[in-house]
CSV table of C-alpha atoms in Angstrom, one decimal:
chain,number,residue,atom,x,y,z
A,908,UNK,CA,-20.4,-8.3,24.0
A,909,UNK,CA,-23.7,-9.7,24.4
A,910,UNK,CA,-24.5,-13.4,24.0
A,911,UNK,CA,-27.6,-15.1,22.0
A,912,UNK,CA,-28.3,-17.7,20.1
A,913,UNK,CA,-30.7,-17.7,16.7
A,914,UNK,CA,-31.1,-20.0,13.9
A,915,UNK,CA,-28.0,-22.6,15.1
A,916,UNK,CA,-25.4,-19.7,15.6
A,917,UNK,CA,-24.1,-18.4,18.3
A,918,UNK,CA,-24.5,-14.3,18.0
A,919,UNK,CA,-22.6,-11.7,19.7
A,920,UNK,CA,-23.7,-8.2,19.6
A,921,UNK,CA,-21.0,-5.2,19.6
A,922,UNK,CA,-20.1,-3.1,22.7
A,923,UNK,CA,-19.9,-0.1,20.9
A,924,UNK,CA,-23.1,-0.3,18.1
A,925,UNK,CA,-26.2,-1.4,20.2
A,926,UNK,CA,-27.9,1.1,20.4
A,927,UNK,CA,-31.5,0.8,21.4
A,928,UNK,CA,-33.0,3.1,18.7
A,929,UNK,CA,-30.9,1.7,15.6
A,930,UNK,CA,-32.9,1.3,12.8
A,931,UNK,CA,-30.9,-1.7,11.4
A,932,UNK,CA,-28.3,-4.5,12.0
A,933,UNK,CA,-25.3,-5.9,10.1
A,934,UNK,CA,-24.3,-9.5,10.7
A,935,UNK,CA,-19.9,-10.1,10.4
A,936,UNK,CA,-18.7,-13.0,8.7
A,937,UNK,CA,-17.8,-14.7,12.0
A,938,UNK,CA,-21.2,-13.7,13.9
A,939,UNK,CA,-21.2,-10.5,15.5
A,940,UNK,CA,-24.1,-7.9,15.2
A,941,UNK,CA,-24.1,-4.3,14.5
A,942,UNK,CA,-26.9,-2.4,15.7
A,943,UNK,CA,-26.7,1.2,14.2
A,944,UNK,CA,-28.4,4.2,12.9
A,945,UNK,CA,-29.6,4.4,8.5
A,946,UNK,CA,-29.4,7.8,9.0
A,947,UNK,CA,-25.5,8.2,9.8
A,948,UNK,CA,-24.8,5.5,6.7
A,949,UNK,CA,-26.9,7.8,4.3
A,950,UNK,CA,-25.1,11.0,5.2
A,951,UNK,CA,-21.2,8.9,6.0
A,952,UNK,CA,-21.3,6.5,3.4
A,953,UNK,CA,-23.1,5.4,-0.1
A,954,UNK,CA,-22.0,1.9,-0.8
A,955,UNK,CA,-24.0,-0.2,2.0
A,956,UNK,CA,-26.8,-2.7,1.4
A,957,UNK,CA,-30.3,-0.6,0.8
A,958,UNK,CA,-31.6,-0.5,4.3
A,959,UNK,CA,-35.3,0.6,3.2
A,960,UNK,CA,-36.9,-2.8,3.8
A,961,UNK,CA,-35.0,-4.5,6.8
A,962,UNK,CA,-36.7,-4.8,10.2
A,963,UNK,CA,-34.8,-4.0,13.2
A,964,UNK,CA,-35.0,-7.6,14.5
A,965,UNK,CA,-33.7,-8.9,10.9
A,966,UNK,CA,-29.9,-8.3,10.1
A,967,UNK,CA,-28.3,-7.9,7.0
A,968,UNK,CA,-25.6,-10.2,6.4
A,969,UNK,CA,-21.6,-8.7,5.4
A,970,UNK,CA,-18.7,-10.5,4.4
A,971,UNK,CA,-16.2,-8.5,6.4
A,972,UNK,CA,-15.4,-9.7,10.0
A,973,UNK,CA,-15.9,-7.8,13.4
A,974,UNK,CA,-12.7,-6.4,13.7
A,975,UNK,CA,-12.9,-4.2,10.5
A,976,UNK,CA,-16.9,-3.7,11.2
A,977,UNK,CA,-15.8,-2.5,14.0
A,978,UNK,CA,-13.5,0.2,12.8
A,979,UNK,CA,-15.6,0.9,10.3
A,980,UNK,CA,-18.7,2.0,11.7
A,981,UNK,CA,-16.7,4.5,14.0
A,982,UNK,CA,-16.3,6.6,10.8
A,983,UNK,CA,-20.2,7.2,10.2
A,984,UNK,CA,-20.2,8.1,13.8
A,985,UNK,CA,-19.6,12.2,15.3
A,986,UNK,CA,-16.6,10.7,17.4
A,987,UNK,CA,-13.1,10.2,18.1
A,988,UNK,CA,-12.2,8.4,14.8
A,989,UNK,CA,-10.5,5.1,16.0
A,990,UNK,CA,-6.5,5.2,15.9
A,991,UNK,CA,-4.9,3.0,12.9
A,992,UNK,CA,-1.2,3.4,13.7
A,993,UNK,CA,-1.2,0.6,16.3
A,994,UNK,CA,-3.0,-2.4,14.0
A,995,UNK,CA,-1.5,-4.4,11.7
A,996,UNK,CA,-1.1,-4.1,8.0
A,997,UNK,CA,-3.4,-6.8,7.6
A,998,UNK,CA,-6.4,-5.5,9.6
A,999,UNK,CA,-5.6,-1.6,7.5
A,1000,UNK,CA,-5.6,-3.4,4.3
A,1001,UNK,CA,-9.0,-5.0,5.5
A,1002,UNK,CA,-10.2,-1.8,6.6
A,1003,UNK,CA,-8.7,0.4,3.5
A,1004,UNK,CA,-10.5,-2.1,1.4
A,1005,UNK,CA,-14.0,-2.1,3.2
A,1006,UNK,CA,-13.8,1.8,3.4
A,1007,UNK,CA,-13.7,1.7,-0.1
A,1008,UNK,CA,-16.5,-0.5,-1.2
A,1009,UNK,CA,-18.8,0.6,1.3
A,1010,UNK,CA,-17.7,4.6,0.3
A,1011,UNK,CA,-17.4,5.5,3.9
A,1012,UNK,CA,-15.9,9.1,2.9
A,1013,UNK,CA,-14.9,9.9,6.3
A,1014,UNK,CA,-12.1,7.0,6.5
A,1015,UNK,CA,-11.5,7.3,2.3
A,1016,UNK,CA,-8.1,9.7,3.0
A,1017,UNK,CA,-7.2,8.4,6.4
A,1018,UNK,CA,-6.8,5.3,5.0
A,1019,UNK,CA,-5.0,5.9,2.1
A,1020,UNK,CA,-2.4,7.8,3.8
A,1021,UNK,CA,-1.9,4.9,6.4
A,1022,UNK,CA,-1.3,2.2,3.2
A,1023,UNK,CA,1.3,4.7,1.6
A,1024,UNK,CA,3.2,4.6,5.4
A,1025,UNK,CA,3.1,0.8,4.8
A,1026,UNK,CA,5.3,1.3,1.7
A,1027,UNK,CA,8.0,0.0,1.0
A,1028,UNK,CA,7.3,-3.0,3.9
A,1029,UNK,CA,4.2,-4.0,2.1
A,1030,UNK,CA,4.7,-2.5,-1.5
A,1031,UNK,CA,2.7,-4.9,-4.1
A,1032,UNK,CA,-0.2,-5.1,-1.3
A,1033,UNK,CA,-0.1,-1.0,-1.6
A,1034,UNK,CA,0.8,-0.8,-5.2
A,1035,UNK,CA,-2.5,-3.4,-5.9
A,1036,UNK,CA,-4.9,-1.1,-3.4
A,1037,UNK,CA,-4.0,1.7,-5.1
A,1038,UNK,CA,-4.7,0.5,-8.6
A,1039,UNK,CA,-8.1,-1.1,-7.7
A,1040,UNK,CA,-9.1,2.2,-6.1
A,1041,UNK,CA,-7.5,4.8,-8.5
A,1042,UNK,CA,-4.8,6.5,-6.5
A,1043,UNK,CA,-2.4,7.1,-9.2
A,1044,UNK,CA,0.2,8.9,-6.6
A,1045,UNK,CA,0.4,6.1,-4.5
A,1046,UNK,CA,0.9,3.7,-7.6
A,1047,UNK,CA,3.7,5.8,-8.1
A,1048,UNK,CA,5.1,5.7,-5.0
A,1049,UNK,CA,4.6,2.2,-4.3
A,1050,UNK,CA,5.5,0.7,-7.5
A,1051,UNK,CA,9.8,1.5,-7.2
A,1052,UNK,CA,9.7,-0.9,-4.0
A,1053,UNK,CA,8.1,-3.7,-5.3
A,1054,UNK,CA,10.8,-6.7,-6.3
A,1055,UNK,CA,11.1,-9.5,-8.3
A,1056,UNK,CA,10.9,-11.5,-4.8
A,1057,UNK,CA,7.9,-10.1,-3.9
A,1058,UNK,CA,6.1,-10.9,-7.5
A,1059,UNK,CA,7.7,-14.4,-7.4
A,1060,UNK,CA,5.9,-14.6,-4.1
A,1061,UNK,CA,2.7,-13.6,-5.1
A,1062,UNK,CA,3.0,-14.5,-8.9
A,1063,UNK,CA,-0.8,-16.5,-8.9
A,1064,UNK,CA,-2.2,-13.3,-6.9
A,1065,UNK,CA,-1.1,-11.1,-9.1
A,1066,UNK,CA,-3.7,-9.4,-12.1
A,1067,UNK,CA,-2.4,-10.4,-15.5
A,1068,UNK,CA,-2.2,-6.1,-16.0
A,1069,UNK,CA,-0.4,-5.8,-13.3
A,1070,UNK,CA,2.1,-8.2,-14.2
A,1071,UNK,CA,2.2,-6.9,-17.4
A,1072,UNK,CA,3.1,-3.3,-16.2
A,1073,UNK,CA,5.4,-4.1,-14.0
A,1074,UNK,CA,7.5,-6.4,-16.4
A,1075,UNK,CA,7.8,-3.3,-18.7
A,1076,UNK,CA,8.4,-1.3,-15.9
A,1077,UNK,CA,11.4,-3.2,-14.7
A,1078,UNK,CA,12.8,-3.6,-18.1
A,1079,UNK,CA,12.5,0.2,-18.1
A,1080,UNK,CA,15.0,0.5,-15.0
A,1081,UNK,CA,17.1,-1.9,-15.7
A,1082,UNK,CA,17.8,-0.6,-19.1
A,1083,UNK,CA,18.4,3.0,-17.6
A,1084,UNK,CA,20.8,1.1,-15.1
A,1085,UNK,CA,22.8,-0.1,-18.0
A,1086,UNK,CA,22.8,3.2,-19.5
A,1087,UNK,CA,23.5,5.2,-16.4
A,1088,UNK,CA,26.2,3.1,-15.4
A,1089,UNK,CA,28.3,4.7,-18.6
A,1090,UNK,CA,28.3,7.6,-16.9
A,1091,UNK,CA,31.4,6.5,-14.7
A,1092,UNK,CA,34.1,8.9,-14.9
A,1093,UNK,CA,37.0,7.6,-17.2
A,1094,UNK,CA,40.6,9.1,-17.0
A,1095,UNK,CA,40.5,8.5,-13.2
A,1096,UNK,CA,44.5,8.2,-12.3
A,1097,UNK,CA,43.9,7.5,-8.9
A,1098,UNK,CA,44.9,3.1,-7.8
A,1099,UNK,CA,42.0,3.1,-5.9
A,1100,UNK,CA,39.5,4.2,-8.3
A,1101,UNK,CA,39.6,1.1,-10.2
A,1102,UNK,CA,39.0,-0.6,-7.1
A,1103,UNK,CA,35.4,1.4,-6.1
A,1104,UNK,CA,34.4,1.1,-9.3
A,1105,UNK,CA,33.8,-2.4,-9.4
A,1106,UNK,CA,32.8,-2.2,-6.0
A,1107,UNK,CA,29.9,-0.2,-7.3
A,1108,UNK,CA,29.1,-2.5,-10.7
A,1109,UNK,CA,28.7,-5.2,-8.3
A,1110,UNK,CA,26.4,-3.6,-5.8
A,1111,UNK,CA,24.1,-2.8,-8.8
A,1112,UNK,CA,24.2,-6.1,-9.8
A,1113,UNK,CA,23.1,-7.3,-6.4
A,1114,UNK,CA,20.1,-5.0,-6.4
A,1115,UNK,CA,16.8,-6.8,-6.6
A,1116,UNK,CA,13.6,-6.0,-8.1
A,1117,UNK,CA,13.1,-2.5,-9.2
A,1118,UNK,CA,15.5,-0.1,-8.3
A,1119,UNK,CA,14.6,3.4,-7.0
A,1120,UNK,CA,16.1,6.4,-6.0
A,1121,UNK,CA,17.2,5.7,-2.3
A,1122,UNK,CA,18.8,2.0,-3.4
A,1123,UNK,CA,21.0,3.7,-6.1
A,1124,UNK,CA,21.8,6.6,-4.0
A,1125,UNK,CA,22.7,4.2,-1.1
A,1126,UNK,CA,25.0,1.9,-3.7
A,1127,UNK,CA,27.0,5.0,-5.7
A,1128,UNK,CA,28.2,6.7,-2.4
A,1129,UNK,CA,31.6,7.9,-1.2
A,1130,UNK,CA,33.5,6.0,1.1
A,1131,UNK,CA,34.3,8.3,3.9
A,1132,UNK,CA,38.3,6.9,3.3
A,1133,UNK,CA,38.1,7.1,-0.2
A,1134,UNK,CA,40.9,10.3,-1.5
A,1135,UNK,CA,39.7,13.8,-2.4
A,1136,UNK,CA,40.0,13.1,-6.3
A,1137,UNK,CA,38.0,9.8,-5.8
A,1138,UNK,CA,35.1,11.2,-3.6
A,1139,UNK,CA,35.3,14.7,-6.8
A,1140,UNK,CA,34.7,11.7,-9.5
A,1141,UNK,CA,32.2,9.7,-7.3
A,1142,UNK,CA,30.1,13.0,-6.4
A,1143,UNK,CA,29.6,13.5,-10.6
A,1144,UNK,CA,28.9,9.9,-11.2
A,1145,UNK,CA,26.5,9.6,-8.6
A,1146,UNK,CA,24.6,12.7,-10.0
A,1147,UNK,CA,25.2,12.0,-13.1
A,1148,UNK,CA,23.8,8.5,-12.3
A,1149,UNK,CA,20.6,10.0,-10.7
A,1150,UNK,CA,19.7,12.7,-13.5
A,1151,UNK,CA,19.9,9.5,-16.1
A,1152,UNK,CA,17.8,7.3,-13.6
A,1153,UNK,CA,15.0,9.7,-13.2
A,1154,UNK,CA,14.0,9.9,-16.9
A,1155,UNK,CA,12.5,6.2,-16.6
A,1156,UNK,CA,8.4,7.3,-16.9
A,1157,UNK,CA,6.1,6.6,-13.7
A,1158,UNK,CA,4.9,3.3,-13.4
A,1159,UNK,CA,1.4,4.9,-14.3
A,1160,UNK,CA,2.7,5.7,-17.7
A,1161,UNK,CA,2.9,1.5,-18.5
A,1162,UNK,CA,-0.5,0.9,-17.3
């Protein structure tokens, strides 16, 4: 990068956007400048600063720091768009989150199919993306994963809405639970039956958060020992179990 200094800061100017022709420059939050091209953000993008007045030795000042800058302007570029499997969450959710309030179509889907690979790691941060941005399928496929933990966690982060959602939402599962849980098989003669069952009433009860389909699945399963008439009965419950599970509405339906 280059070096200089102006007004009492010291300024660093991007490898990659410097180009000698660019029309205007964008100042980071921690002092880097962007030299690029009005032109590519007119036809790439539609939520930047209006460009029509600035002087190419004036720079318009963003809140976002160099490293998402930096991705970022490779989308209003022709080029190799940048790679975003080998960053971390925290520098996607950055990016994601610029992409979208600058509009930088180019990056808009990219981005939202890297946050719905960060699921179920980094579920509430996904489920709150998506809800700012209106992504109702990834609300829906974020929202199962998210726990009590991870709202305890984040509890004064957390938009009152959201909460509220998500509180009904849980109810909601836990309530199927309950219900779903009747569904055992009764008559079972077999001495071990007894036994599994309250093996599996206590893995439910250990669950945390929301439950979705691969957590219940994971919990009602066979043990490979168990005896032909107890892996029969446990093969209903479990789909039994399921069918009863999957009538609980999306979590778009408590918004």
């Amino acid at each position: 990068m280059l070096l200089h200094q102006r007004r009492g800061h010291i300024l660093t100017t991007s490898e990659h956007f410097n180009a000698p022709d660019a029309d205007v420059v964008f100042r980071s939050s921690d002092n880097v400048l962007f030299r690029v091209h009005s032109r590519n953000l007119e036809v790439a993008s539609g939520g930047f600063p209006p460009t029509d007045f600035a002087h190419a030795d004036e720079h318009i000042d963003l809140t976002e720091d160099s490293l998402t800058l930096e991705l970022l302007f490779h989308f209003v570029y022709p080029r190799s768009q940048p790679r975003l499997d080998n960053i971390t969450f925290e520098a996607l959710a950055r990016l994601a989150e610029a992409v979208e309030k600058y509009q930088v179509y180019p990056a808009m889907q990219l981005c939202n199919i890297y946050m719905e690979k960060a699921v179920p790691v980094n579920a509430l941060d996904v489920l709150k993306y998506a809800l700012r941005h209106g992504y109702p399928d990834l609300v829906n496929r974020a929202a199962p994963y998210v726990t009590l933990a991870n709202i305890s966690a984040e509890w004064n982060s957390v938009p009152p809405d959201l909460l509220y959602a998500w509180l009904r939402y849980y109810d909601s599962w836990n309530a199927s639970i309950r219900k779903a849980s009747l569904t055992a098989p009764h008559g079972h003669k077999c001495a071990n039956w007894l036994d599994y069952q309250r093996k599996i009433f206590s893995a439910l009860g250990e669950l945390t958060g929301i439950k979705n389909d691969d957590s219940i699945s994971a919990v009602i399963t066979v043990p490979h020992f168990a005896a032909i008439c107890c892996k029969d009965d446990a093969n209903r419950w479990q789909k039994a179990f399921m069918d009863q599970i999957r009538d609980v509405p999306p979590f778009t339906k408590f918004i």
